[in-house]
Coordinates of C-alpha atoms and ligand atoms in Angstrom, one line a residue:
X1392 CA -10.6 -32.7 7.7
X1393 CA -10.2 -28.7 8.1
X1394 CA -10.5 -27.5 11.9
X1395 CA -12.4 -23.9 12.2
X1396 CA -10.7 -21.2 14.3
X1397 CA -11.4 -20.3 18.4
X1398 CA -11.2 -16.4 17.8
X1399 CA -15.4 -16.5 17.5
X1400 CA -15.9 -18.8 21.3
X1401 CA -13.0 -15.9 22.8
X1402 CA -15.0 -13.7 25.6
X1403 CA -13.4 -10.7 24.6
X1404 CA -14.9 -11.7 20.7
X1405 CA -18.5 -12.6 22.2
X1406 CA -18.2 -9.5 25.1
X1407 CA -18.1 -7.5 21.3
X1408 CA -20.7 -8.9 19.8
X1409 CA -23.0 -8.4 22.5
X1410 CA -22.0 -4.9 22.6
X1411 CA -22.4 -4.5 18.9
X1412 CA -26.0 -5.7 19.0
X1413 CA -26.4 -2.7 21.4
X1414 CA -25.1 0.1 19.7
X1415 CA -25.8 -0.9 16.0
X1416 CA -28.7 1.1 15.9
X1417 CA -26.9 4.1 17.6
X1418 CA -27.0 7.2 15.5
X1419 CA -23.7 9.3 15.3
X1420 CA -25.7 12.5 15.9
X1421 CA -27.1 10.8 19.2
X1422 CA -23.2 10.5 20.6
X1423 CA -22.4 13.8 19.5
X1424 CA -25.4 15.6 21.2
X1425 CA -25.1 13.6 24.6
X1426 CA -21.1 13.9 25.2
X1427 CA -19.4 17.3 24.7
X1428 CA -16.3 15.5 25.6
X1429 CA -16.4 12.9 22.2
X1430 CA -14.4 15.2 19.8
X1431 CA -11.5 15.9 21.6
X1432 CA -11.7 12.2 23.8
X1433 CA -11.8 10.2 20.4
X1434 CA -8.6 11.9 19.3
X1435 CA -5.0 11.3 19.3
X1436 CA -1.9 13.0 18.0
X1437 CA 1.8 11.5 17.1
X1438 CA 4.6 13.1 15.1
X1439 CA 2.4 15.6 13.5
X1440 CA -0.8 12.8 12.7
X1441 CA -3.7 14.6 14.3
X1442 CA -6.5 11.2 14.3
X1443 CA -9.7 12.1 14.6
X1444 CA -12.0 9.0 15.4
X1445 CA -15.0 10.4 16.8
X1446 CA -16.8 10.3 14.0
X1447 CA -17.3 6.4 14.3
X1448 CA -19.9 3.9 15.2
X1449 CA -18.4 3.9 18.8
X1450 CA -18.1 4.4 22.1
X1451 CA -15.9 4.8 25.2
X1452 CA -16.9 0.7 25.5
X1453 CA -16.2 0.0 22.6
X1454 CA -12.6 0.5 22.2
X1455 CA -11.8 -0.8 25.8
X1456 CA -13.7 -3.9 24.7
X1457 CA -11.7 -3.7 21.1
X1458 CA -8.1 -3.1 22.9
X1459 CA -9.3 -5.9 25.9
X1460 CA -9.8 -8.2 22.3
X1461 CA -5.8 -7.1 21.1
X1462 CA -4.8 -7.7 24.6
X1463 CA -5.9 -11.3 24.5
X1464 CA -4.8 -12.1 20.8
X1465 CA -1.3 -11.3 22.3
X1466 CA -0.7 -8.0 20.0
X1467 CA 2.1 -6.7 22.8
X1468 CA 4.2 -9.7 22.4
X1469 CA 3.7 -10.3 18.7
X1470 CA 5.2 -6.8 18.0
X1471 CA 8.0 -7.7 19.9
X1472 CA 7.9 -11.0 17.7
X1473 CA 8.3 -9.2 14.5
X1474 CA 11.0 -6.1 15.7
X1475 CA 13.4 -8.7 17.4
X1476 CA 13.6 -10.6 14.2
X1477 CA 11.0 -13.7 15.1
X1478 CA 10.6 -15.9 12.1
X1479 CA 6.7 -14.4 12.2
X1480 CA 6.8 -15.3 8.5
X1481 CA 6.0 -19.4 9.6
X1482 CA 4.9 -20.3 6.1
X1483 CA 8.2 -19.1 4.5
X1484 CA 10.0 -19.8 7.5
X1485 CA 11.4 -16.0 7.2
X1486 CA 11.6 -13.0 9.8
X1487 CA 9.7 -9.9 8.8
X1488 CA 12.3 -6.4 9.3
X1489 CA 11.2 -4.0 6.9
X1490 CA 11.6 -2.2 10.1
X1491 CA 15.2 -2.6 9.9
X1492 CA 15.5 -1.0 6.5
X1493 CA 14.9 2.1 8.3
X1494 CA 16.4 1.6 11.6
X1495 CA 19.3 4.6 12.6
X1496 CA 23.1 3.3 11.8
X1497 CA 24.6 1.8 15.0
X1498 CA 21.5 -0.1 15.8
X1499 CA 21.5 -3.4 16.4
X1500 CA 18.8 -5.5 14.9
X1501 CA 19.3 -9.6 14.8
X1502 CA 18.2 -11.5 11.7
X1503 CA 19.3 -15.4 12.2
X1504 CA 21.8 -13.8 15.2
X1505 CA 23.6 -11.8 12.6
X1506 CA 23.0 -7.9 13.4
X1507 CA 21.6 -6.5 9.9
X1508 CA 21.7 -2.8 9.9
X1509 CA 25.2 -2.7 9.0
X1510 CA 24.7 -4.0 5.5
X1511 CA 21.6 -2.1 5.2
X1512 CA 23.4 0.8 5.6
X1513 CA 25.7 -0.2 3.1
X1514 CA 23.4 -0.5 0.6
X1515 CA 21.8 3.0 1.2
X1516 CA 25.7 4.2 1.0
X1517 CA 25.8 2.5 -2.4
X1518 CA 22.5 3.9 -3.4
X1519 CA 23.6 7.4 -2.4
X1520 CA 26.5 7.8 -4.1
X1521 CA 25.3 6.1 -7.2
X1522 CA 22.4 8.8 -7.1
X1523 CA 24.7 11.4 -6.7
X1524 CA 26.5 10.1 -10.1
X1525 CA 23.4 10.1 -11.9
X1526 CA 21.7 13.4 -10.7
X1527 CA 24.8 15.6 -11.1
X1528 CA 25.5 13.6 -14.6
X1529 CA 28.5 12.0 -13.6
X1530 CA 27.5 8.8 -14.6
X1531 CA 27.9 8.9 -18.7
X1532 CA 26.1 6.2 -20.8
X1533 CA 27.6 4.5 -23.8
X1534 CA 28.1 7.3 -25.8
X1535 CA 29.3 9.6 -23.3
X1536 CA 25.5 11.7 -22.6
X1537 CA 24.3 11.8 -19.0
X1538 CA 20.8 10.0 -18.3
X1539 CA 18.4 12.0 -18.3
X1540 CA 15.4 9.3 -18.4
X1541 CA 15.2 7.4 -15.5
X1542 CA 12.4 4.1 -16.6
X1543 CA 11.9 1.3 -13.3
X1544 CA 11.2 -2.3 -14.3
X1545 CA 9.4 -3.9 -12.0
X1546 CA 5.3 -5.2 -10.6
X1547 CA 3.6 -5.8 -7.9
X1548 CA 6.1 -4.7 -4.3
X1549 CA 8.8 -3.9 -7.2
X1550 CA 6.4 -1.1 -8.5
X1551 CA 3.8 0.3 -6.5
X1552 CA 5.7 1.4 -4.1
X1553 CA 8.3 3.6 -5.8
X1554 CA 5.5 4.6 -8.4
X1555 CA 3.9 5.8 -5.3
X1556 CA 6.5 7.4 -3.6
X1557 CA 7.6 9.5 -6.4
X1558 CA 4.7 10.6 -7.4
X1559 CA 4.1 11.3 -3.3
X1560 CA 7.2 13.6 -3.3
X1561 CA 7.7 14.5 -6.8
X1562 CA 7.5 18.2 -5.3
X1563 CA 11.0 17.3 -4.3
X1564 CA 12.4 15.6 -6.9
X1565 CA 15.2 16.5 -9.5
X1566 CA 13.0 18.4 -12.6
X1567 CA 15.5 17.4 -15.2
X1568 CA 14.8 13.9 -14.9
X1569 CA 12.2 12.0 -16.2
X1570 CA 10.7 9.1 -14.5
X1571 CA 9.0 6.3 -15.9
X1572 CA 7.6 3.2 -14.4
X1573 CA 7.0 -0.1 -16.4
X1574 CA 4.9 -2.9 -15.0
X1575 CA 2.0 -4.5 -17.1
X1576 CA 3.6 -7.8 -19.5
X1577 CA 1.5 -6.0 -21.7
X1578 CA 3.7 -4.5 -24.3
X1579 CA 1.6 -1.3 -24.4
X1580 CA 3.2 0.0 -20.4
X1581 CA 6.6 -0.7 -22.2
X1582 CA 5.7 1.0 -25.7
X1583 CA 4.3 4.3 -23.9
X1584 CA 6.3 4.2 -21.1
X1585 CA 9.2 4.6 -23.5
X1586 CA 7.9 6.5 -26.3
X1587 CA 10.1 9.6 -27.2
X1588 CA 13.5 8.6 -24.6
X1589 CA 17.0 8.9 -26.3
X1590 CA 18.0 5.3 -25.3
X1591 CA 21.3 6.9 -25.0
X1592 CA 20.2 8.8 -21.8
X1593 CA 17.8 6.5 -20.8
X1594 CA 18.8 4.4 -17.2
X1595 CA 16.8 1.1 -16.9
X1596 CA 15.8 -0.1 -13.1
X1597 CA 15.3 -3.6 -13.3
X1598 CA 13.3 -4.2 -10.1
X1599 CA 13.1 -8.0 -8.5
X1600 CA 13.5 -9.5 -5.4
X1601 CA 13.2 -13.5 -7.8
X1602 CA 14.6 -11.8 -10.9
X1603 CA 12.4 -14.8 -12.0
X1604 CA 9.5 -12.6 -12.4
X1605 CA 7.8 -13.4 -16.0
X1606 CA 6.0 -9.6 -16.3
X1607 CA 9.7 -8.4 -15.1
X1608 CA 12.1 -10.0 -17.4
X1609 CA 10.4 -9.8 -20.6
X1610 CA 10.3 -6.0 -20.1
X1611 CA 13.8 -6.0 -19.2
X1612 CA 14.5 -7.8 -22.4
X1613 CA 12.1 -6.0 -24.4
X1614 CA 14.4 -2.6 -22.8
X1615 CA 17.4 -4.4 -23.9
X1616 CA 16.4 -4.8 -27.9
X1617 CA 15.1 -1.1 -27.4
X1618 CA 18.8 0.1 -26.1
X1619 CA 20.7 -2.2 -28.7
X1620 CA 18.8 -1.5 -31.4
X1621 CA 20.5 2.1 -31.5
X1622 CA 23.6 1.3 -29.6
X1623 CA 24.3 -1.5 -31.5
X1624 CA 26.8 -3.1 -28.5
X1625 CA 25.9 -5.2 -25.5
X1626 CA 28.4 -3.9 -23.9
X1627 CA 26.1 -0.6 -23.3
X1628 CA 23.6 -2.7 -21.0
X1629 CA 26.2 -2.1 -18.6
X1630 CA 25.5 1.4 -18.4
X1631 CA 22.5 1.9 -19.6
X1632 CA 21.0 -1.4 -16.6
X1633 CA 21.1 -1.5 -12.9
X1634 CA 19.6 -4.3 -11.3
X1635 CA 17.6 -3.9 -7.7
X1636 CA 17.4 -7.8 -6.3
X1637 CA 18.1 -10.9 -3.6
X1638 CA 19.5 -12.7 -6.7
X1639 CA 22.9 -12.1 -7.7
X1640 CA 23.4 -15.4 -10.0
X1641 CA 19.7 -14.2 -12.0
X1642 CA 21.7 -10.7 -12.4
X1643 CA 24.5 -12.1 -14.0
X1644 CA 22.6 -14.5 -16.2
X1645 CA 20.7 -11.8 -17.7
X1646 CA 23.8 -9.8 -18.3
X1647 CA 23.2 -7.0 -16.0
X1648 CA 26.7 -6.3 -14.5
X1649 CA 26.9 -6.9 -10.6
X1650 CA 28.7 -4.0 -9.6
X1651 CA 25.6 -2.0 -10.1
X1652 CA 23.2 -4.6 -8.2
X1653 CA 21.5 -2.9 -5.2
X1654 CA 20.9 -5.8 -2.5
X1655 CA 18.5 -6.3 -0.4
X1656 CA 17.1 -9.3 1.5
X1657 CA 14.8 -12.2 2.3
X1658 CA 13.4 -11.0 5.7
X1659 CA 11.7 -8.1 3.5
X1660 CA 8.4 -8.8 2.0
X1661 CA 8.0 -7.2 -1.5
X1662 CA 4.8 -5.0 -0.9
X1663 CA 6.8 -4.1 2.0
X1664 CA 9.8 -3.3 0.5
X1665 CA 10.2 0.4 -1.1
X1666 CA 12.2 1.9 1.9
X1667 CA 15.1 -0.7 0.5
X1668 CA 17.3 -0.4 -2.3
X1669 CA 13.5 -1.1 -4.8
X1670 CA 13.4 2.4 -3.9
X1671 CA 15.9 3.3 -6.1
X1672 CA 14.0 5.1 -8.4
X1673 CA 12.4 7.0 -5.6
X1674 CA 16.2 8.1 -4.0
X1675 CA 17.2 8.7 -8.1
X1676 CA 14.5 11.8 -7.8
X1677 CA 14.3 13.1 -4.5
X1678 CA 18.5 12.6 -3.5
X1679 CA 20.0 10.2 -0.7
X1680 CA 19.0 13.1 2.2
X1681 CA 15.4 13.3 1.4
X1682 CA 15.5 10.2 1.3
X1683 CA 16.9 9.7 4.4
X1684 CA 14.2 11.8 5.6
X1685 CA 12.0 9.6 4.7
X1686 CA 13.7 6.3 6.4
X1687 CA 13.3 8.8 9.5
X1688 CA 10.0 9.3 9.5
X1689 CA 9.0 5.7 8.7
X1690 CA 11.5 4.7 11.9
X1691 CA 9.7 7.4 13.9
X1692 CA 6.3 4.9 13.2
X1693 CA 8.2 2.6 14.3
X1694 CA 9.3 3.6 17.9
X1695 CA 5.4 5.0 18.4
X1696 CA 4.1 1.7 17.4
X1697 CA 6.8 0.2 19.4
X1698 CA 6.3 1.8 22.3
X1699 CA 2.9 4.0 23.1
X1700 CA 0.2 2.6 24.5
X1701 CA -2.2 1.2 22.9
X1702 CA -4.9 3.7 24.0
X1703 CA -3.2 6.2 22.0
X1704 CA -1.0 4.1 19.4
X1705 CA -2.6 5.6 16.2
X1706 CA -1.9 2.1 13.8
X1707 CA -3.4 0.5 17.0
X1708 CA -6.1 2.4 16.7
X1709 CA -6.9 2.5 12.8
X1710 CA -6.4 -1.3 13.1
X1711 CA -9.2 -2.2 15.9
X1712 CA -11.3 0.2 14.1
X1713 CA -11.3 -1.3 11.1
X1714 CA -11.8 -5.0 13.0
X1715 CA -14.8 -3.2 14.0
X1716 CA -16.7 -2.6 10.7
X1717 CA -15.1 -5.9 9.5
X1718 CA -16.4 -8.3 11.7
X1719 CA -19.0 -6.6 14.0
X1720 CA -20.8 -4.2 11.0
X1721 CA -20.4 -6.9 8.2
X1722 CA -18.4 -3.8 6.0
X1723 CA -16.9 -5.4 2.7
X1724 CA -14.8 -2.5 1.9
X1725 CA -12.9 0.4 3.2
X1726 CA -11.9 3.6 1.8
X1727 CA -8.8 5.8 1.9
X1728 CA -9.1 9.1 0.4
X1729 CA -6.4 11.1 0.5
X1730 CA -7.0 15.4 0.0
X1731 CA -3.6 15.5 -1.7
X1732 CA -2.8 15.4 -5.4
X1733 CA 0.5 14.0 -4.7
X1734 CA -1.0 10.5 -2.9
X1735 CA -2.9 10.0 -6.1
X1736 CA -1.7 6.3 -6.2
X1737 CA -1.6 6.1 -2.7
X1738 CA -4.3 3.3 -2.5
X1739 CA -3.1 1.6 -4.8
X1740 CA -0.3 1.2 -3.1
X1741 CA -2.1 0.7 -0.3
X1742 CA -4.7 -2.2 -1.8
X1743 CA -1.1 -4.4 -2.5
X1744 CA -0.3 -3.6 1.5
X1745 CA -3.4 -4.5 3.0
X1746 CA -5.4 -6.8 0.5
X1747 CA -2.0 -9.0 0.0
X1748 CA -1.6 -9.1 3.7
X1749 CA -4.5 -10.0 5.2
X1750 CA -6.4 -11.2 2.2
X1751 CA -6.0 -14.8 3.5
X1752 CA -8.6 -18.2 4.8
X1753 CA -7.0 -20.0 7.6
X1754 CA -5.2 -19.0 10.3
X1755 CA -1.2 -19.5 10.9
X1756 CA -2.5 -23.3 12.2
X1757 CA -4.1 -24.0 9.1
X1758 CA -7.6 -23.8 10.5
X1759 CA -10.4 -21.9 8.7
X1760 CA -11.7 -18.5 10.1
X1761 CA -15.2 -18.0 10.4
X1762 CA -14.8 -14.7 10.6
X1763 CA -14.0 -11.8 8.0
X1764 CA -10.5 -11.1 7.2
X1765 CA -8.9 -8.6 5.3
X1766 CA -11.0 -5.8 3.8
X1767 CA -11.0 -4.7 0.4
X1768 CA -9.6 -1.4 0.3
X1769 CA -10.0 0.8 -2.8
X1770 CA -10.0 5.0 -3.0
X1771 CA -8.8 7.6 -5.0
X1772 CA -7.9 11.3 -4.5
X1773 CA -10.3 13.6 -3.0
X1774 CA -11.7 15.9 -4.1
X1775 CA -12.3 13.8 -7.8
X1776 CA -14.1 11.4 -6.0
X1777 CA -16.8 13.7 -4.6
X1778 CA -17.5 13.4 -8.5
X1779 CA -18.2 10.0 -9.0
X1780 CA -18.1 7.1 -6.5
X1781 CA -19.1 9.2 -3.2
X1782 CA -22.5 9.4 -3.5
X1783 CA -22.8 5.6 -2.9
X1784 CA -21.0 6.4 0.6
X1785 CA -23.4 9.1 0.9
X1786 CA -26.9 7.4 -0.3
X1787 CA -26.2 3.9 -1.3
X1788 CA -27.0 0.9 0.6
X1789 CA -23.3 -0.6 1.8
X1790 CA -21.4 0.7 4.6
X1791 CA -18.1 2.0 3.3
X1792 CA -16.0 3.3 6.9
X1793 CA -13.7 5.6 5.2
X1794 CA -10.1 7.4 6.3
X1795 CA -9.8 11.1 5.2
X1796 CA -5.8 12.1 4.8
X1797 CA -5.7 15.6 4.5
X1798 CA -2.5 18.3 4.8
X1799 CA -2.8 21.6 7.0
X1800 CA 0.2 23.1 4.7
X1801 CA 0.1 22.5 0.9
X1802 CA 3.2 22.3 -0.8
X1803 CA 1.5 24.4 -3.9
X1804 CA 0.2 27.7 -2.1
X1805 CA -1.8 29.3 -4.9
X1806 CA -4.9 31.3 -4.3
X1807 CA -7.4 30.2 -2.0
X1808 CA -7.0 26.2 -3.7
X1809 CA -5.9 24.6 -0.4
X1810 CA -8.6 26.0 1.9
X1811 CA -11.1 25.1 -1.0
X1812 CA -9.6 21.6 -0.7
X1813 CA -10.1 21.0 3.1
X1814 CA -13.2 22.9 2.9
X1815 CA -14.7 19.7 0.9
X1816 CA -12.6 17.4 3.0
X1817 CA -13.8 18.7 6.6
X1818 CA -17.4 18.6 5.1
X1819 CA -17.8 15.4 3.2
X1820 CA -16.8 13.4 6.6
X1821 CA -19.5 16.1 8.7
X1822 CA -22.4 15.5 6.2
X1823 CA -21.6 11.6 6.1
X1824 CA -21.7 11.7 10.1
X1825 CA -24.3 13.7 10.1
X1826 CA -26.5 13.7 7.1
X1827 CA -29.2 15.5 6.7
X1828 CA -32.4 14.2 8.2
X1829 CA -36.4 14.5 6.6
X1830 CA -37.3 17.3 8.2
X1831 CA -34.5 19.3 7.4
X1832 CA -34.8 18.9 3.8
X1833 CA -38.7 19.3 4.3
X1834 CA -37.8 23.2 5.5
X1835 CA -35.8 23.9 3.4
X1836 CA -39.0 24.3 0.9
X1837 CA -38.3 20.9 -1.0
X1838 CA -40.7 19.7 -2.9
X1839 CA -42.8 16.5 -0.7
X1840 CA -42.0 13.5 -3.4
X1841 CA -38.3 14.8 -3.6
X1842 CA -37.8 14.7 0.1
X1843 CA -37.2 11.0 0.7
X1844 CA -34.4 11.7 -2.7
X1845 CA -32.7 14.5 -0.6
X1846 CA -32.7 13.0 3.0
X1847 CA -29.5 11.8 3.9
X1848 CA -28.8 9.1 6.4
X1849 CA -25.7 9.9 7.4
X1850 CA -24.3 7.5 10.9
X1851 CA -21.8 7.0 8.1
X1852 CA -18.4 6.8 9.8
X1853 CA -14.8 8.1 8.5
X1854 CA -11.7 8.4 10.1
X1855 CA -9.7 12.1 9.2
X1856 CA -5.9 12.0 9.6
X1857 CA -5.0 15.5 9.6
X1858 CA -1.3 15.9 8.7
X1859 CA 1.0 18.9 9.0
X1860 CA 2.2 18.9 5.4
X1861 CA 3.6 16.1 3.3
X1862 CA 7.1 15.9 3.0
X1863 CA 9.5 12.7 2.8
X1864 CA 9.8 12.0 6.5
X1865 CA 5.8 12.1 6.7
X1866 CA 5.3 10.1 4.2
X1867 CA 7.0 7.6 5.7
X1868 CA 5.5 8.0 8.6
X1869 CA 2.2 7.4 6.4
X1870 CA 3.6 4.6 5.1
X1871 CA 4.7 2.6 8.2
X1872 CA 1.0 3.5 10.2
X1873 CA -0.8 1.6 7.4
X1874 CA 1.9 -1.5 7.5
X1875 CA 1.3 -1.5 11.2
X1876 CA -2.1 -0.8 11.2
X1877 CA -2.7 -4.0 8.2
X1878 CA 0.1 -5.9 10.9
X1879 CA -2.5 -5.2 14.2
X1880 CA -5.2 -6.6 11.9
X1881 CA -3.3 -10.0 11.2
X1882 CA -2.7 -10.8 14.3
X1883 CA -6.2 -10.3 16.0
X1884 CA -7.1 -12.3 12.6
X1885 CA -4.5 -14.8 13.7
X1886 CA -3.2 -15.3 10.3
X1887 CA 0.4 -14.8 8.2
X1888 CA 0.5 -11.3 7.0
X1889 CA 3.4 -11.8 5.1
X1890 CA 2.8 -15.0 2.7
X1891 CA 1.8 -14.4 -1.0
X1892 CA 1.0 -18.1 -1.9
X1893 CA -1.9 -16.8 -4.3
X1894 CA -0.2 -14.3 -6.2
X1895 CA 2.5 -17.8 -6.1
X1896 CA -0.1 -19.3 -7.6
X1897 CA -0.6 -17.0 -11.0
X1898 CA 3.4 -17.1 -11.8
X1899 CA 3.1 -20.7 -12.2
X1900 CA -0.2 -20.7 -14.1
X1901 CA 1.1 -18.3 -16.7
X1902 CA 4.5 -20.0 -17.5
X1903 CA 2.1 -23.3 -18.4
X1904 CA 0.0 -21.3 -20.8
X1905 CA 2.3 -18.7 -22.0
X1906 CA 3.9 -22.2 -23.4
X1907 CA 1.3 -23.6 -24.8
X1908 CA 0.4 -20.1 -26.2
X1909 CA 3.8 -19.7 -27.6
X1910 CA 4.6 -23.5 -29.5
X1911 CA 3.9 -23.7 -32.9
X1912 CA 2.8 -27.5 -33.1
X1913 CA -0.7 -27.8 -31.5
X1914 CA -0.5 -28.3 -28.0
X1915 CA -1.9 -31.2 -26.0
X1916 CA -4.4 -29.1 -23.9
X1917 CA -4.9 -31.0 -20.4
X1918 CA -6.9 -27.7 -19.1
X1919 CA -10.5 -27.5 -18.3
X1920 CA -12.6 -27.8 -21.2
X1921 CA -13.4 -23.9 -20.8
X1922 CA -9.4 -22.7 -20.8
X1923 CA -8.3 -25.8 -23.5
X1924 CA -11.5 -23.5 -25.4
X1925 CA -10.0 -20.9 -24.9
X1926 CA -6.5 -20.8 -25.1
X1927 CA -7.7 -22.8 -28.9
X1928 CA -9.8 -19.8 -29.9
X1929 CA -7.2 -17.3 -29.2
X1930 CA -4.7 -19.3 -30.6
X1931 CA -6.6 -19.5 -33.8
X1932 CA -7.7 -15.9 -33.8
X1933 CA -4.4 -14.9 -33.3
X1934 CA -2.9 -17.0 -36.4
X1935 CA -6.4 -15.4 -38.7
Ligands
G6Q1482 C1 4.9 -8.3 -2.5 C2 4.6 -9.5 -3.6 C3 4.5 -9.4 -5.2 C4 6.3 -9.4 -5.7 C5 5.8 -9.3 -7.2 C6 7.1 -8.8 -7.6 O1 4.7 -8.9 -1.5 O2 5.1 -10.9 -3.5 O3 3.8 -7.7 -5.6 O4 6.6 -8.1 -4.8 O5 5.6 -10.7 -7.3 O6 8.2 -9.9 -7.4 P1 9.6 -9.7 -7.3 O7 10.2 -8.6 -7.4 O8 10.1 -11.0 -7.2 O9 10.1 -9.6 -9.1

């Protein structure tokens, strides 16, 4: 029999519930009018990131109650446990040590009694040496030509991070190299990514923690065929393929020289891995020094998270504010809206980080939760979103808390573009918070029948993250900020943020059906009637 968790019965949760009932109707307009110090009080700053969380439906009391909830959940002990390499990923019996990936040389972090930092830096050094050879043109392909194209083959955690970060840091990248990312098993992805590329000038990086993932191995085999169709010599694989994996045996079986394999460890979760060797394509793009700066940014946020008191701790604040909307206001979704074109893939990246980590329905003890866990995260860069879905955020029936991320300095200072971009950035959070009342609309001379349509209720909550400049270090800080935000929420909900059984299920299910689709003889199908029918129909139509 499944038991129910006890979180909702705790005095801290119940105090928050009572407080919610008392302030649920409170308007942001009121809160700002009655408290001149609000904006200054409800903000925090660290590492070049200014967080204004005053445009949220909360008061000082809310914050105190949320901090009490975090304390009762044992947050500080759990933070220590993660950093200390305890096996907090209990369902897989693993430590969770992505923080070790950015620890400085000389630090000591133990996993199973062994200091992992020297290994981390040995891999980083090997990556740096390799990247230097490729970037400088010293690494030659099979026909003696330098590499001009890099194709990363991976999926999920082995794709989203390097892809997002290579886009995010494109300003700093080597422009003589072309970067493409192939993830989908749909051949269209491979065909389009390699369209127009000369195989003899192309390097494939096969990224797979397990090196057994169907999509990635399928794409890697297709890449090998693509190469050999032109070069006709299996030896060419050595010069055009490298691997990033924890599984040397499978890498060797594939035919990749394990001397050209970059390792990482089972204590790095896929969605927490792009600052490991999984970021090889990123290092090729921006170089080892900039990659190192990014790691320093990650580390600075780790230290901030580990040592700053909760009330000024950026990941803790973001995590608790998220819990407030998710569990008390019943907000189903959460939007992250970066006002920077380089962060075009940031929300897609965070979507996996957040939803795969906290999309869980049982507690660490296996009890069913009777409260909401991970939100649905989505978003697009501003201002594009404003011309699309912001309508619903302003005037729809759903409550969608948003994080607005913007930069004081642009990397491309052209005319007045940046001021215009930021004018939109500030205007949106202002309008969302304060809206426009019927009286204000009527005063503008709007026809009475149009007044309800042009009225904006406001009271729509946002966080504003105003950052200095999008540098490699800043990207590291922002990613670590969200990694730790997700952690904080997982601790409050008492779930395992580090396993992904839903993803594993997909991997197994697809393998079974793949053999049924591929078999030449009519397979005996034992699925449900709907699935059997669909498979038969597909087999028939495909033949036709
Ligand atoms: C991430 C997930 C998942 C994983 C992919 C690829 O946390 O576990 O997205 O990264 O399924 O797995 P491989 O790297 O093993 O190919």
